[in-house]
Short mmCIF file of C-alpha atoms in Angstrom, two decimals:
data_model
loop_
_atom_site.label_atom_id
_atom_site.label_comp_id
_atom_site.label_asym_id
_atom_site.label_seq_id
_atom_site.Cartn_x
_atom_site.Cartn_y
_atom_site.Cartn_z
CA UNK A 22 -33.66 -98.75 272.03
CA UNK A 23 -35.64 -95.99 269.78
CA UNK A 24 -33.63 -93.48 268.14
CA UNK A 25 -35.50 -90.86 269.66
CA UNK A 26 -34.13 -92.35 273.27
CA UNK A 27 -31.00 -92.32 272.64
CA UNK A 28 -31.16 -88.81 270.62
CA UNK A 29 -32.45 -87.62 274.34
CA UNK A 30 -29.68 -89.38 275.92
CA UNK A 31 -26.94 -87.52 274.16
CA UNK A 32 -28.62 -84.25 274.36
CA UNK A 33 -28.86 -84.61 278.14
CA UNK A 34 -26.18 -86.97 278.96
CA UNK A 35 -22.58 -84.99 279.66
CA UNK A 36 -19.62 -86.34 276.24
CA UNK A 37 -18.21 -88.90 279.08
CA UNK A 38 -21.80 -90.17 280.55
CA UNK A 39 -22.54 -90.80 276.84
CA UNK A 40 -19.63 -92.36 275.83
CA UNK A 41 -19.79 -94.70 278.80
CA UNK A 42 -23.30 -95.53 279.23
CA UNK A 43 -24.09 -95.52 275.76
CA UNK A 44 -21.43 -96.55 274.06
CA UNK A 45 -20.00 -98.63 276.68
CA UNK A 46 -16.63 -96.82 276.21
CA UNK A 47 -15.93 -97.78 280.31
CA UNK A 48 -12.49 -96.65 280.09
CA UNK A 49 -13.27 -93.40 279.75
CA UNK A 50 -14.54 -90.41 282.11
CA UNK A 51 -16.75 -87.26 282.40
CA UNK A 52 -13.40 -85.07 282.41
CA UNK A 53 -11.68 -86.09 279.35
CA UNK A 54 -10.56 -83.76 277.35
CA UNK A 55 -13.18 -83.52 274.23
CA UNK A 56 -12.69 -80.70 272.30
CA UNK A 57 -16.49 -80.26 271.18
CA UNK A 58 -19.93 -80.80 272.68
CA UNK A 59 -22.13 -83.09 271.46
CA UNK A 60 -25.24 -80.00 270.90
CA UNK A 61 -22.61 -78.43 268.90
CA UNK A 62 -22.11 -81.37 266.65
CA UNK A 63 -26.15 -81.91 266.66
CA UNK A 64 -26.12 -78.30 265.74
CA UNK A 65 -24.11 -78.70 262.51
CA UNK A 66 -27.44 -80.26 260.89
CA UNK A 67 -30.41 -79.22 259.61
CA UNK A 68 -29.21 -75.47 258.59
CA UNK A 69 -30.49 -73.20 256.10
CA UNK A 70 -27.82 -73.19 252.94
CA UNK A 71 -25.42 -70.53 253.05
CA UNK A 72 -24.42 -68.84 249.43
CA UNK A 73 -20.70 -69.24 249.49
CA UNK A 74 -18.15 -67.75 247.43
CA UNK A 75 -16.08 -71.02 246.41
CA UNK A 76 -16.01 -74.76 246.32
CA UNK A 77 -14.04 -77.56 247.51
CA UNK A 78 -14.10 -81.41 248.03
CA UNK A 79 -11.76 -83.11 249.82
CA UNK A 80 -11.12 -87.29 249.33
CA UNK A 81 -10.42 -89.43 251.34
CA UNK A 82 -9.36 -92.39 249.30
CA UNK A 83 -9.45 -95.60 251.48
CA UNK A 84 -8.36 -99.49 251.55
CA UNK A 85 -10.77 -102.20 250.97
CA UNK A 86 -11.53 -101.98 254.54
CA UNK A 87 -12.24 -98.44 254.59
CA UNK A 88 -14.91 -95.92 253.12
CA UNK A 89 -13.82 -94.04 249.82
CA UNK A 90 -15.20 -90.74 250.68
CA UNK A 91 -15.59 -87.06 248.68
CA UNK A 92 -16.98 -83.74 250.79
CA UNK A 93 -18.18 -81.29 248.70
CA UNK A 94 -17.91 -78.28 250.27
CA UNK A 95 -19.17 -74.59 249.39
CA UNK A 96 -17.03 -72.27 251.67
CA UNK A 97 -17.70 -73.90 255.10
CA UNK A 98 -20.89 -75.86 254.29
CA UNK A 99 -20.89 -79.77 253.47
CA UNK A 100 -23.56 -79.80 250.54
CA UNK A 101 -23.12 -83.23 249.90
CA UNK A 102 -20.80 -86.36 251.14
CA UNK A 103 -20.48 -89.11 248.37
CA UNK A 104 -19.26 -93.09 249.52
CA UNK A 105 -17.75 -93.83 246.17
CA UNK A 106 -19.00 -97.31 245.59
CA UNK A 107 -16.79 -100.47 244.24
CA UNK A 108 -16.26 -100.73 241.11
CA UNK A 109 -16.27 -97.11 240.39
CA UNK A 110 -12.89 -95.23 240.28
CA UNK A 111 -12.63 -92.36 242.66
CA UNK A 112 -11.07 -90.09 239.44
CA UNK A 113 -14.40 -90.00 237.82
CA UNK A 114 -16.44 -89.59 240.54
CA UNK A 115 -13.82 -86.40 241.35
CA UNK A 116 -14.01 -85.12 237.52
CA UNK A 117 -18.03 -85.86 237.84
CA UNK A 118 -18.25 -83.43 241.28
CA UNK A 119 -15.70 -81.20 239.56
CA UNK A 120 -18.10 -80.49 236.44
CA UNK A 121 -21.25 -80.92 238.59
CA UNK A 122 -20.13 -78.18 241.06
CA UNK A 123 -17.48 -76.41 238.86
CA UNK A 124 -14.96 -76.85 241.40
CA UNK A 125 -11.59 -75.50 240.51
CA UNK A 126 -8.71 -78.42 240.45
CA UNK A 127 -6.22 -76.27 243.03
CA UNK A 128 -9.44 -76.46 245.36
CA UNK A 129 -9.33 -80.07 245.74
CA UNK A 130 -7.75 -81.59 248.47
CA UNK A 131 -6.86 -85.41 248.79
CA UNK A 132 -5.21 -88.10 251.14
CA UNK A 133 -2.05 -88.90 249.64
CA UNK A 134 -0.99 -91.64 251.81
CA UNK A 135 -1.25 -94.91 250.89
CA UNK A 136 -4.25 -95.73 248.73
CA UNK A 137 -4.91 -91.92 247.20
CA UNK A 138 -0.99 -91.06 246.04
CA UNK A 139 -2.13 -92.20 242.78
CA UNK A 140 -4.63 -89.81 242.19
CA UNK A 141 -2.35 -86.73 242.17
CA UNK A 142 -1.33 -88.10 238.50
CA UNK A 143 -5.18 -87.14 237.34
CA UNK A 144 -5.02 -84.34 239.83
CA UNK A 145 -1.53 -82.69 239.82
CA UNK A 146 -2.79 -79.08 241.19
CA UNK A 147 -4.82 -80.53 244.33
CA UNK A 148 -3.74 -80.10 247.92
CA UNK A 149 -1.62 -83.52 248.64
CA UNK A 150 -2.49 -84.23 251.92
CA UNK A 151 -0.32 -86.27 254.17
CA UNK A 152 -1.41 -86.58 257.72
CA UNK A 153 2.03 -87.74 259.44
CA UNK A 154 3.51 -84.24 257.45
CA UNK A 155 4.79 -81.00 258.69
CA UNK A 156 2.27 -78.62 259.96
CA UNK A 157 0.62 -75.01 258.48
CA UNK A 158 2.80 -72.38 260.26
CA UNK A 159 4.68 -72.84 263.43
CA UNK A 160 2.22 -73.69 266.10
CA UNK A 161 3.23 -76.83 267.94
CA UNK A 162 1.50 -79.67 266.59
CA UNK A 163 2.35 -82.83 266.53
CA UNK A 164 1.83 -83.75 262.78
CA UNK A 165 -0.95 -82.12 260.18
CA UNK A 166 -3.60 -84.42 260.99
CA UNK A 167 -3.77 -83.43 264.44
CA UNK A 168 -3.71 -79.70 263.35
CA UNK A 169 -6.58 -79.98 260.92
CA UNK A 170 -8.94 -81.97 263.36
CA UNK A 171 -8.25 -79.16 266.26
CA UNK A 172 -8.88 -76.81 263.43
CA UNK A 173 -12.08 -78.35 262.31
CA UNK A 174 -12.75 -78.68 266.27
CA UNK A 175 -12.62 -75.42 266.86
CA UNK A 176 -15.22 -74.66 263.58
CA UNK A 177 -17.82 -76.96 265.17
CA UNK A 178 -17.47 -75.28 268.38
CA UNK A 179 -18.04 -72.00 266.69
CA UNK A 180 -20.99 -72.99 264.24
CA UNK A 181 -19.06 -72.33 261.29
CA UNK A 182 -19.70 -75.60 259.76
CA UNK A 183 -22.80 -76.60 258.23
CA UNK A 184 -23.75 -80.08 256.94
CA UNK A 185 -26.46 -80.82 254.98
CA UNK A 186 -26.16 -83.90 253.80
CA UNK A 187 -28.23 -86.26 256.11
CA UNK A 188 -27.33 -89.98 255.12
CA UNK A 189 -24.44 -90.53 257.71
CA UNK A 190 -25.28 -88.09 260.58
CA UNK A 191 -25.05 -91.10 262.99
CA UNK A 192 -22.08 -91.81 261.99
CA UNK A 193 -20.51 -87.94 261.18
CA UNK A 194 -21.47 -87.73 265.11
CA UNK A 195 -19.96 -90.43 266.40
CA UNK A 196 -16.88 -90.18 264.86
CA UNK A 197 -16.89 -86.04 265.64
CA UNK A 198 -16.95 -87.03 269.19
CA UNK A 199 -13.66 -88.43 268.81
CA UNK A 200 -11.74 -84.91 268.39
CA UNK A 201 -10.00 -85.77 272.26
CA UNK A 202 -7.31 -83.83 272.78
CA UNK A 203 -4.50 -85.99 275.12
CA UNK A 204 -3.98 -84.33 278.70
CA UNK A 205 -0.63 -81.80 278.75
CA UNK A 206 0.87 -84.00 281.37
CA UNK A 207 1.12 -86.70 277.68
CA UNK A 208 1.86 -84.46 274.78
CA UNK A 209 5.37 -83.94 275.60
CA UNK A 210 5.86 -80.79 273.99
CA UNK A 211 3.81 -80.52 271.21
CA UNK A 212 -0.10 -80.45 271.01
CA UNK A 213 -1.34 -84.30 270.50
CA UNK A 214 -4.87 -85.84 269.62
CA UNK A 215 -5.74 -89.73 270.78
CA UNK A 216 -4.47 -92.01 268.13
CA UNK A 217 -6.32 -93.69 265.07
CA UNK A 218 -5.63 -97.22 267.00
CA UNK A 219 -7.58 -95.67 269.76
CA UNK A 220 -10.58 -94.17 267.75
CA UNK A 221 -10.96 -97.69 266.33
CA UNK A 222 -11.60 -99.17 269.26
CA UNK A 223 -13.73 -96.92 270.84
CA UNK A 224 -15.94 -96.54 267.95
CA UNK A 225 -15.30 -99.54 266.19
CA UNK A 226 -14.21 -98.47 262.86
CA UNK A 227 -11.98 -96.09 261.43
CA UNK A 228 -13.28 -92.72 261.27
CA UNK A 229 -13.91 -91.98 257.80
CA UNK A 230 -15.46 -88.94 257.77
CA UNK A 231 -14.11 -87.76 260.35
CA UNK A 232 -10.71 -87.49 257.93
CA UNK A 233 -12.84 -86.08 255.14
CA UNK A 234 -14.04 -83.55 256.77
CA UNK A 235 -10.96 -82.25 258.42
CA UNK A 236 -8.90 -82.24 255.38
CA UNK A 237 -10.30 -79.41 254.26
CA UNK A 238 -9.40 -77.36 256.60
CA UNK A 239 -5.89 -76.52 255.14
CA UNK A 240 -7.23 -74.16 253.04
CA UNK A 241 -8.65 -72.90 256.25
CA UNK A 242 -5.57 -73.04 257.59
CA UNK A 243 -3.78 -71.45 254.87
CA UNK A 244 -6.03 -68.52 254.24
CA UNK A 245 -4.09 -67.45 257.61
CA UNK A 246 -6.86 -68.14 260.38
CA UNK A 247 -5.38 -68.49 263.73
CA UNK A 248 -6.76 -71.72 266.01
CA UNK A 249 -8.08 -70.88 269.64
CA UNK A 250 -7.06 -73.62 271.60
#
């Protein structure tokens, strides 16, 4: 079908009626619990630039399988988002974005787990970020990750992000449309998002930059804002 079809079908279409006639995510329904709309996510492109105080990236360091990924960020706007390629080690293409942008090292936030724990040797005063960990403050979420993509959730809801890099909007979209929230009759307690498992089957893949971008919000997160949820 034409892009611009499709574009019309997700600007009319409610986040359930996409995902199911679209996507042909059956499973799911029109009262799920989505934490964003897809017209806010649509409305995170195409901005003006925003002069911003500081910069960030965050990395997302990845298996074979996966994208290597770096956000640069000035304050709240995504400047640029870099796949590094094979062959090229994610610490230079970090110390090339560093220089480039003249991003302080303590403003640097990377995924820890797994494939990335190596990188805090090149990096020691960077944010170690390790989804599964204990959360910013005492609100009652289930692990970091989830508090970071309600965080970045509520930011896209609000406007306050701005990308303007254009070479994966398809995908930044799709995978944004994944912040679900599970219903309070699952959570058990403390505040839960549907699982990686389950975002890689309904979109396919894992969701890349979906984790890039909401690893930087612990430095939103510890600058003290409080999440509206």
């Amino acid at each position: 079908l034409p892009k611009s079809y499709i574009e019309n079908l997700r600007n009319t279409l409610s986040d359930g009626e996409y995902r199911t006639l679209v996507l042909g995510h059956w499973e799911w329904s029109a009262d799920e619990n989505c934490l964003v709309k897809y017209t806010d996510v649509s409305n995170m492109f195409g901005k003006e630039v925003r002069q911003g105080s500081k910069w960030y990236l965050s990395v997302d360091v990845a298996f074979a399988s996966d994208k290597c990924l770096i956000a640069v960020w000035n304050d709240n706007d995504v400047i640029e988002i870099v796949e590094v390629s094979k062959g090229v080690k994610p610490e230079d293409m970090i110390k090339e974005l560093m220089t480039k942008y003249n991003v302080p090292e303590k403003q640097i936030v990377i995924d820890v787990v797994g494939a990335g724990l190596y990188l805090k040797n090149y990096f020691p005063k960077a944010y170690g970020f390790n989804a599964g960990g204990k959360v910013i403050g005492k609100e009652p979420f289930e692990h970091l990750k989830t508090q970071t993509y309600i965080k970045l959730a509520t930011y896209i809801s609000e406007g306050s992000i701005r990308i303007h890099s254009q070479n994966f909007r398809e995908d930044i979209a799709t995978e944004c449309m994944q912040l679900i929230k599970l219903p309070a009759e699952l959570i058990g307690g403390k505040i839960k998002m549907i699982s990686k498992k389950q975002i890689k089957q309904n979109i396919g893949h894992s969701p890349d930059f979906l984790d890039v971008l909401s690893m930087k919000m612990v430095f939103e997160l510890k600058s003290g804002y409080k999440i509206s949820f």
